[in-house]
């Protein structure tokens, strides 16, 4: 059984539910569902889908970088 590592970074808003931002196991990184919350305010980003999509991708990038992924 491979070792599991819970990934958590302060560069994204903390989850409001009891989930991990990501889990690293067996050389893979499993990210949880991402939402468009601003890491500074914790509030959802306002605007159209373009702004929300960009925030989600930035949040995922921060989580993957924290896990040691080459993004």
Tab-separated table of N, CA, C and O in Angstrom:
chain	number	residue	atom	x	y	z
A	1	UNK	N	0.851	-1.185	0.000
A	1	UNK	CA	0.000	0.000	0.000
A	1	UNK	C	0.890	1.239	0.000
A	1	UNK	O	1.801	1.353	0.801
A	2	UNK	N	0.622	2.160	-0.917
A	2	UNK	CA	1.448	3.354	-1.004
A	2	UNK	C	1.053	4.370	0.061
A	2	UNK	O	-0.087	4.416	0.508
A	3	UNK	N	2.031	5.173	0.414
A	3	UNK	CA	1.819	6.222	1.409
A	3	UNK	C	0.972	7.335	0.809
A	3	UNK	O	1.173	7.736	-0.320
A	4	UNK	N	0.002	7.854	1.592
A	4	UNK	CA	-0.828	8.966	1.152
A	4	UNK	C	-0.396	10.228	1.880
A	4	UNK	O	-0.080	10.193	3.061
A	5	UNK	N	-0.376	11.339	1.155
A	5	UNK	CA	-0.023	12.627	1.734
A	5	UNK	C	-1.152	13.606	1.449
A	5	UNK	O	-1.530	13.817	0.294
A	6	UNK	N	-1.697	14.200	2.501
A	6	UNK	CA	-2.738	15.207	2.332
A	6	UNK	C	-2.062	16.525	1.962
A	6	UNK	O	-1.107	16.949	2.610
A	7	UNK	N	-2.553	17.162	0.913
A	7	UNK	CA	-1.996	18.420	0.432
A	7	UNK	C	-2.912	19.560	0.859
A	7	UNK	O	-4.126	19.493	0.671
A	8	UNK	N	-2.316	20.595	1.425
A	8	UNK	CA	-3.075	21.771	1.832
A	8	UNK	C	-2.184	22.996	1.672
A	8	UNK	O	-1.012	22.961	2.035
A	9	UNK	N	-2.742	24.058	1.124
A	9	UNK	CA	-1.987	25.285	0.947
A	9	UNK	C	-2.833	26.478	1.366
A	9	UNK	O	-4.049	26.471	1.187
A	10	UNK	N	-2.191	27.468	1.928
A	10	UNK	CA	-2.862	28.701	2.298
A	10	UNK	C	-3.018	29.651	1.128
A	10	UNK	O	-3.547	30.752	1.283
A	11	UNK	N	-2.578	29.219	-0.058
A	11	UNK	CA	-2.671	30.079	-1.246
A	11	UNK	C	-4.054	30.039	-1.890
A	11	UNK	O	-4.294	30.729	-2.870
A	12	UNK	N	-4.933	29.207	-1.371
A	12	UNK	CA	-6.327	29.178	-1.818
A	12	UNK	C	-7.213	29.244	-0.583
A	12	UNK	O	-6.774	28.964	0.531
A	13	UNK	N	-8.459	29.630	-0.778
A	13	UNK	CA	-9.390	29.700	0.346
A	13	UNK	C	-9.594	28.304	0.928
A	13	UNK	O	-9.711	27.328	0.184
A	14	UNK	N	-9.598	28.212	2.237
A	14	UNK	CA	-9.784	26.924	2.905
A	14	UNK	C	-11.164	26.354	2.576
A	14	UNK	O	-12.142	27.104	2.488
A	15	UNK	N	-11.251	25.041	2.385
A	15	UNK	CA	-12.559	24.433	2.108
A	15	UNK	C	-13.519	24.680	3.273
A	15	UNK	O	-13.113	24.701	4.435
A	16	UNK	N	-14.778	24.863	2.956
A	16	UNK	CA	-15.798	25.068	3.993
A	16	UNK	C	-16.403	23.751	4.442
A	16	UNK	O	-17.250	23.726	5.312
A	17	UNK	N	-15.967	22.681	3.823
A	17	UNK	CA	-16.419	21.340	4.195
A	17	UNK	C	-15.195	20.523	4.595
A	17	UNK	O	-14.072	20.878	4.254
A	18	UNK	N	-15.395	19.435	5.310
A	18	UNK	CA	-14.251	18.636	5.772
A	18	UNK	C	-13.647	17.759	4.673
A	18	UNK	O	-13.790	16.537	4.672
A	19	UNK	N	-13.012	18.404	3.683
A	19	UNK	CA	-12.346	17.683	2.599
A	19	UNK	C	-10.913	18.177	2.487
A	19	UNK	O	-10.590	19.266	2.946
A	20	UNK	N	-10.082	17.383	1.874
A	20	UNK	CA	-8.705	17.786	1.596
A	20	UNK	C	-8.690	18.537	0.272
A	20	UNK	O	-9.485	18.254	-0.623
A	21	UNK	N	-7.762	19.486	0.141
A	21	UNK	CA	-7.619	20.174	-1.138
A	21	UNK	C	-7.113	19.193	-2.183
A	21	UNK	O	-7.505	19.262	-3.344
A	22	UNK	N	-6.243	18.286	-1.763
A	22	UNK	CA	-5.723	17.247	-2.655
A	22	UNK	C	-5.078	16.152	-1.811
A	22	UNK	O	-4.758	16.359	-0.643
A	23	UNK	N	-4.874	15.012	-2.427
A	23	UNK	CA	-4.165	13.889	-1.804
A	23	UNK	C	-3.165	13.372	-2.817
A	23	UNK	O	-3.495	13.195	-4.007
A	24	UNK	N	-1.942	13.154	-2.355
A	24	UNK	CA	-0.885	12.616	-3.211
A	24	UNK	C	-0.649	11.168	-2.788
A	24	UNK	O	-0.426	10.897	-1.614
A	25	UNK	N	-0.705	10.258	-3.765
A	25	UNK	CA	-0.507	8.834	-3.468
A	25	UNK	C	0.003	8.125	-4.715
A	25	UNK	O	-0.505	8.352	-5.816
A	26	UNK	N	1.001	7.296	-4.525
A	26	UNK	CA	1.509	6.494	-5.628
A	26	UNK	C	1.968	7.311	-6.822
A	26	UNK	O	1.782	6.902	-7.959
A	27	UNK	N	2.511	8.492	-6.583
A	27	UNK	CA	2.997	9.323	-7.668
A	27	UNK	C	1.905	10.112	-8.387
A	27	UNK	O	2.163	10.773	-9.377
A	28	UNK	N	0.680	10.010	-7.895
A	28	UNK	CA	-0.437	10.735	-8.497
A	28	UNK	C	-0.961	11.777	-7.520
A	28	UNK	O	-0.829	11.628	-6.307
A	29	UNK	N	-1.575	12.829	-8.041
A	29	UNK	CA	-2.188	13.862	-7.216
A	29	UNK	C	-3.666	13.908	-7.551
A	29	UNK	O	-4.040	14.081	-8.713
A	30	UNK	N	-4.503	13.737	-6.537
A	30	UNK	CA	-5.942	13.748	-6.701
A	30	UNK	C	-6.479	15.025	-6.076
A	30	UNK	O	-6.429	15.197	-4.856
A	31	UNK	N	-6.969	15.948	-6.911
A	31	UNK	CA	-7.512	17.223	-6.436
A	31	UNK	C	-9.006	17.078	-6.182
A	31	UNK	O	-9.703	16.403	-6.931
A	32	UNK	N	-9.473	17.758	-5.147
A	32	UNK	CA	-10.907	17.762	-4.882
A	32	UNK	C	-11.587	18.767	-5.799
A	32	UNK	O	-10.926	19.502	-6.531
A	33	UNK	N	-12.880	18.841	-5.742
A	33	UNK	CA	-13.620	19.810	-6.537
A	33	UNK	C	-13.164	21.222	-6.193
A	33	UNK	O	-12.937	21.533	-5.027
A	34	UNK	N	-13.009	22.044	-7.176
A	34	UNK	CA	-12.537	23.410	-6.957
A	34	UNK	C	-13.658	24.394	-7.275
A	34	UNK	O	-14.426	24.183	-8.206
A	35	UNK	N	-13.723	25.432	-6.473
A	35	UNK	CA	-14.725	26.474	-6.683
A	35	UNK	C	-14.022	27.813	-6.856
A	35	UNK	O	-12.873	27.970	-6.428
A	36	UNK	N	-14.685	28.790	-7.468
A	36	UNK	CA	-14.042	30.074	-7.737
A	36	UNK	C	-14.061	31.036	-6.545
A	36	UNK	O	-14.633	32.118	-6.593
A	37	UNK	N	-13.396	30.644	-5.447
A	37	UNK	CA	-13.334	31.515	-4.276
A	37	UNK	C	-11.995	32.233	-4.244
A	37	UNK	O	-10.946	31.630	-4.450
A	38	UNK	N	-12.046	33.525	-3.972
A	38	UNK	CA	-10.850	34.356	-3.875
A	38	UNK	C	-10.071	33.974	-2.624
A	38	UNK	O	-10.643	33.916	-1.536
A	39	UNK	N	-8.758	33.692	-2.730
A	39	UNK	CA	-7.982	33.286	-1.562
A	39	UNK	C	-7.830	34.400	-0.521
A	39	UNK	O	-7.620	34.123	0.650
A	40	UNK	N	-7.948	35.656	-0.940
A	40	UNK	CA	-7.793	36.775	-0.005
A	40	UNK	C	-9.048	36.989	0.839
A	40	UNK	O	-8.958	37.253	2.037
A	41	UNK	N	-10.214	36.880	0.221
A	41	UNK	CA	-11.470	37.185	0.915
A	41	UNK	C	-12.263	35.950	1.306
A	41	UNK	O	-13.110	36.019	2.195
A	42	UNK	N	-12.036	34.840	0.606
A	42	UNK	CA	-12.823	33.632	0.844
A	42	UNK	C	-14.182	33.675	0.170
A	42	UNK	O	-14.962	32.740	0.264
A	43	UNK	N	-14.468	34.772	-0.516
A	43	UNK	CA	-15.755	34.948	-1.190
A	43	UNK	C	-15.667	34.471	-2.642
A	43	UNK	O	-14.603	34.469	-3.234
A	44	UNK	N	-16.837	34.116	-3.193
A	44	UNK	CA	-16.886	33.716	-4.590
A	44	UNK	C	-16.590	34.915	-5.481
A	44	UNK	O	-17.026	36.025	-5.204
A	45	UNK	N	-15.844	34.670	-6.550
A	45	UNK	CA	-15.498	35.696	-7.517
A	45	UNK	C	-16.777	36.136	-8.237
A	45	UNK	O	-17.600	35.312	-8.609
A	46	UNK	N	-16.925	37.427	-8.409
A	46	UNK	CA	-18.081	37.980	-9.126
A	46	UNK	C	-17.745	38.114	-10.600
A	46	UNK	O	-16.580	38.221	-10.977
A	47	UNK	N	-18.762	38.128	-11.427
A	47	UNK	CA	-18.559	38.300	-12.857
A	47	UNK	C	-18.993	37.070	-13.625
A	47	UNK	O	-19.596	36.152	-13.078
A	48	UNK	N	-18.634	37.056	-14.878
A	48	UNK	CA	-19.035	35.974	-15.772
A	48	UNK	C	-18.179	34.724	-15.618
A	48	UNK	O	-17.277	34.648	-14.783
A	49	UNK	N	-18.491	33.780	-16.454
A	49	UNK	CA	-17.813	32.481	-16.415
A	49	UNK	C	-16.314	32.614	-16.634
A	49	UNK	O	-15.530	31.829	-16.093
A	50	UNK	N	-15.883	33.613	-17.412
A	50	UNK	CA	-14.458	33.788	-17.677
A	50	UNK	C	-13.683	34.055	-16.389
A	50	UNK	O	-12.610	33.504	-16.176
A	51	UNK	N	-14.231	34.910	-15.522
A	51	UNK	CA	-13.570	35.240	-14.256
A	51	UNK	C	-13.567	34.039	-13.311
A	51	UNK	O	-12.589	33.768	-12.621
A	52	UNK	N	-14.674	33.324	-13.294
A	52	UNK	CA	-14.789	32.157	-12.413
A	52	UNK	C	-13.853	31.043	-12.869
A	52	UNK	O	-13.176	30.421	-12.055
A	53	UNK	N	-13.813	30.813	-14.180
A	53	UNK	CA	-12.910	29.787	-14.725
A	53	UNK	C	-11.459	30.111	-14.384
A	53	UNK	O	-10.702	29.244	-13.942
A	54	UNK	N	-11.065	31.361	-14.565
A	54	UNK	CA	-9.689	31.771	-14.269
A	54	UNK	C	-9.342	31.560	-12.803
A	54	UNK	O	-8.268	31.084	-12.468
A	55	UNK	N	-10.269	31.881	-11.895
A	55	UNK	CA	-10.014	31.712	-10.462
A	55	UNK	C	-9.877	30.236	-10.106
A	55	UNK	O	-9.001	29.847	-9.333
A	56	UNK	N	-10.733	29.386	-10.665
A	56	UNK	CA	-10.647	27.941	-10.412
A	56	UNK	C	-9.296	27.413	-10.884
A	56	UNK	O	-8.618	26.666	-10.161
A	57	UNK	N	-8.864	27.803	-12.078
A	57	UNK	CA	-7.590	27.320	-12.602
A	57	UNK	C	-6.410	27.828	-11.773
A	57	UNK	O	-5.451	27.081	-11.535
A	58	UNK	N	-6.469	29.066	-11.312
A	58	UNK	CA	-5.407	29.586	-10.436
A	58	UNK	C	-5.380	28.828	-9.107
A	58	UNK	O	-4.305	28.529	-8.580
A	59	UNK	N	-6.549	28.512	-8.576
A	59	UNK	CA	-6.615	27.747	-7.323
A	59	UNK	C	-6.028	26.349	-7.515
A	59	UNK	O	-5.243	25.867	-6.685
A	60	UNK	N	-6.393	25.683	-8.605
A	60	UNK	CA	-5.841	24.350	-8.876
A	60	UNK	C	-4.331	24.408	-9.079
A	60	UNK	O	-3.600	23.531	-8.601
A	61	UNK	N	-3.858	25.435	-9.759
A	61	UNK	CA	-2.412	25.591	-9.969
A	61	UNK	C	-1.682	25.712	-8.627
A	61	UNK	O	-0.658	25.067	-8.411
A	62	UNK	N	-2.221	26.504	-7.711
A	62	UNK	CA	-1.596	26.673	-6.396
A	62	UNK	C	-1.564	25.364	-5.618
A	62	UNK	O	-0.566	25.028	-4.966
A	63	UNK	N	-2.627	24.590	-5.703
A	63	UNK	CA	-2.685	23.295	-5.010
A	63	UNK	C	-1.669	22.332	-5.615
A	63	UNK	O	-0.919	21.662	-4.904
A	64	UNK	N	-1.617	22.256	-6.954
A	64	UNK	CA	-0.669	21.354	-7.614
A	64	UNK	C	0.778	21.760	-7.346
A	64	UNK	O	1.634	20.893	-7.134
A	65	UNK	N	1.065	23.049	-7.329
A	65	UNK	CA	2.425	23.506	-6.996
A	65	UNK	C	2.780	23.120	-5.562
A	65	UNK	O	3.895	22.702	-5.292
A	66	UNK	N	1.829	23.242	-4.658
A	66	UNK	CA	2.061	22.868	-3.265
A	66	UNK	C	2.366	21.371	-3.131
A	66	UNK	O	3.105	20.960	-2.258
A	67	UNK	N	1.785	20.587	-4.032
A	67	UNK	CA	2.003	19.130	-4.020
A	67	UNK	C	3.323	18.740	-4.695
A	67	UNK	O	3.686	17.574	-4.703
A	68	UNK	N	4.001	19.738	-5.303
A	68	UNK	CA	5.273	19.453	-5.955
A	68	UNK	C	5.145	19.112	-7.418
A	68	UNK	O	6.091	18.635	-8.042
A	69	UNK	N	3.986	19.373	-7.994
A	69	UNK	CA	3.783	19.095	-9.406
A	69	UNK	C	4.455	20.163	-10.249
A	69	UNK	O	4.547	21.328	-9.869
A	70	UNK	N	4.894	19.792	-11.420
A	70	UNK	CA	5.458	20.759	-12.374
A	70	UNK	C	4.305	21.276	-13.220
A	70	UNK	O	3.843	20.594	-14.117
A	71	UNK	N	3.822	22.442	-12.897
A	71	UNK	CA	2.683	23.021	-13.598
A	71	UNK	C	3.176	24.032	-14.592
A	71	UNK	O	4.023	24.813	-14.330
